[in-house]
């Protein structure tokens, strides 16, 4: 069983930065895929970034601005978000595949003008 807790969300002005963290209660060392998703009001949840043991992938809308990383020793997934835009406003969720699929509770990111 894996429990995920996101943190680091908040209110930031456009052009600013935030770093999201996703701490896992169980070991995620063997996890193959770890991802960040987001869901804006009235929209479907969408994939933002994913990381495997050997690669990273990003949605076109965040390429060059967001960086996903993982620290297996700390059982933590990160999302560094730079040059934030109004359209990045959403609830951000981490997702881990570790035998089963696990989701965090989400953290709100609000970008203001």
Short mmCIF file of C-alpha atoms in Angstrom, two decimals:
data_model
loop_
_atom_site.label_atom_id
_atom_site.label_comp_id
_atom_site.label_asym_id
_atom_site.label_seq_id
_atom_site.Cartn_x
_atom_site.Cartn_y
_atom_site.Cartn_z
CA UNK A 1 0.00 0.00 0.00
CA UNK A 2 1.30 3.44 -0.97
CA UNK A 3 -0.03 6.72 0.42
CA UNK A 4 0.81 9.92 -1.47
CA UNK A 5 0.74 13.42 0.00
CA UNK A 6 1.29 16.44 -2.23
CA UNK A 7 2.52 19.80 -0.96
CA UNK A 8 3.96 23.02 -2.28
CA UNK A 9 0.93 24.47 -4.02
CA UNK A 10 -0.23 28.01 -3.47
CA UNK A 11 -0.88 31.39 -5.01
CA UNK A 12 1.79 32.84 -7.28
CA UNK A 13 1.96 35.65 -9.79
CA UNK A 14 2.34 34.93 -13.46
CA UNK A 15 6.00 34.41 -14.28
CA UNK A 16 6.73 33.04 -10.84
CA UNK A 17 7.80 29.58 -9.69
CA UNK A 18 6.59 26.84 -7.41
CA UNK A 19 7.97 23.45 -6.48
CA UNK A 20 5.52 20.67 -5.80
CA UNK A 21 6.44 17.63 -3.75
CA UNK A 22 4.74 14.27 -3.49
CA UNK A 23 5.83 12.22 -0.49
CA UNK A 24 5.09 8.52 -0.50
CA UNK A 25 4.51 6.54 2.68
CA UNK A 26 5.62 3.28 1.17
CA UNK A 27 8.64 2.45 -0.88
CA UNK A 28 8.37 3.62 -4.46
CA UNK A 29 11.80 2.50 -5.44
CA UNK A 30 10.41 -0.21 -7.67
CA UNK A 31 7.87 2.11 -9.28
CA UNK A 32 8.18 2.26 -13.01
CA UNK A 33 6.06 5.29 -13.76
CA UNK A 34 5.52 8.35 -11.63
CA UNK A 35 3.51 11.26 -12.94
CA UNK A 36 1.99 14.64 -12.26
CA UNK A 37 -1.51 15.38 -13.50
CA UNK A 38 -3.62 18.48 -13.19
CA UNK A 39 -7.28 19.34 -13.38
CA UNK A 40 -8.59 22.82 -13.98
CA UNK A 41 -12.20 23.78 -13.18
CA UNK A 42 -14.56 22.38 -15.77
CA UNK A 43 -11.80 20.47 -17.53
CA UNK A 44 -10.65 16.89 -17.62
CA UNK A 45 -7.61 15.75 -15.69
CA UNK A 46 -4.56 15.91 -17.94
CA UNK A 47 -1.06 14.53 -17.81
CA UNK A 48 1.57 17.18 -17.09
CA UNK A 49 4.76 15.16 -16.78
CA UNK A 50 5.91 11.61 -16.25
CA UNK A 51 9.17 10.01 -15.20
CA UNK A 52 10.39 6.46 -15.52
CA UNK A 53 13.69 4.97 -14.47
CA UNK A 54 15.23 6.16 -17.73
CA UNK A 55 13.20 8.98 -19.22
CA UNK A 56 10.94 11.96 -18.71
CA UNK A 57 8.01 13.19 -20.75
CA UNK A 58 6.12 16.45 -20.68
CA UNK A 59 2.92 17.87 -22.05
CA UNK A 60 3.63 20.34 -24.84
CA UNK A 61 2.09 23.12 -22.78
CA UNK A 62 4.73 22.82 -20.05
CA UNK A 63 7.85 21.82 -21.98
CA UNK A 64 10.78 24.04 -21.14
CA UNK A 65 9.04 25.41 -18.05
CA UNK A 66 8.40 22.40 -15.79
CA UNK A 67 10.84 19.75 -14.60
CA UNK A 68 9.87 16.44 -13.04
CA UNK A 69 12.32 14.61 -10.81
CA UNK A 70 12.37 11.89 -8.19
CA UNK A 71 14.40 11.10 -5.11
CA UNK A 72 14.07 7.39 -4.44
CA UNK A 73 15.99 7.67 -1.16
CA UNK A 74 13.39 10.12 0.12
CA UNK A 75 10.45 8.41 -1.57
CA UNK A 76 9.54 11.76 -3.07
CA UNK A 77 8.48 13.01 -6.47
CA UNK A 78 8.95 16.65 -7.44
CA UNK A 79 7.64 19.09 -10.02
CA UNK A 80 9.56 22.32 -10.46
CA UNK A 81 7.33 24.83 -12.19
CA UNK A 82 8.87 27.99 -13.63
CA UNK A 83 7.47 30.82 -15.75
CA UNK A 84 3.99 30.02 -14.53
CA UNK A 85 1.06 31.14 -16.64
CA UNK A 86 -2.57 31.84 -15.80
CA UNK A 87 -3.54 28.65 -17.61
CA UNK A 88 -1.42 26.58 -15.23
CA UNK A 89 -4.02 27.20 -12.53
CA UNK A 90 -5.35 23.79 -11.47
CA UNK A 91 -5.31 21.14 -8.80
CA UNK A 92 -2.15 19.09 -9.25
CA UNK A 93 -2.07 15.40 -8.45
CA UNK A 94 0.75 12.92 -8.29
CA UNK A 95 0.22 9.40 -9.51
CA UNK A 96 2.42 6.40 -8.91
CA UNK A 97 2.27 2.97 -10.44
CA UNK A 98 3.60 0.50 -7.89
CA UNK A 99 1.76 -2.72 -8.54
CA UNK A 100 -1.45 -0.74 -8.39
CA UNK A 101 -2.17 2.86 -9.37
CA UNK A 102 -2.09 5.35 -6.51
CA UNK A 103 -3.23 8.99 -6.45
CA UNK A 104 -2.54 11.78 -4.04
CA UNK A 105 -5.24 14.12 -2.73
CA UNK A 106 -4.09 17.05 -4.85
CA UNK A 107 -2.63 20.47 -4.19
CA UNK A 108 -4.07 23.72 -5.53
CA UNK A 109 -1.92 25.93 -7.74
CA UNK A 110 -3.34 29.36 -8.53
CA UNK A 111 -1.55 31.73 -10.88
CA UNK A 112 -2.66 35.35 -10.76
CA UNK A 113 -2.03 38.21 -13.15
#
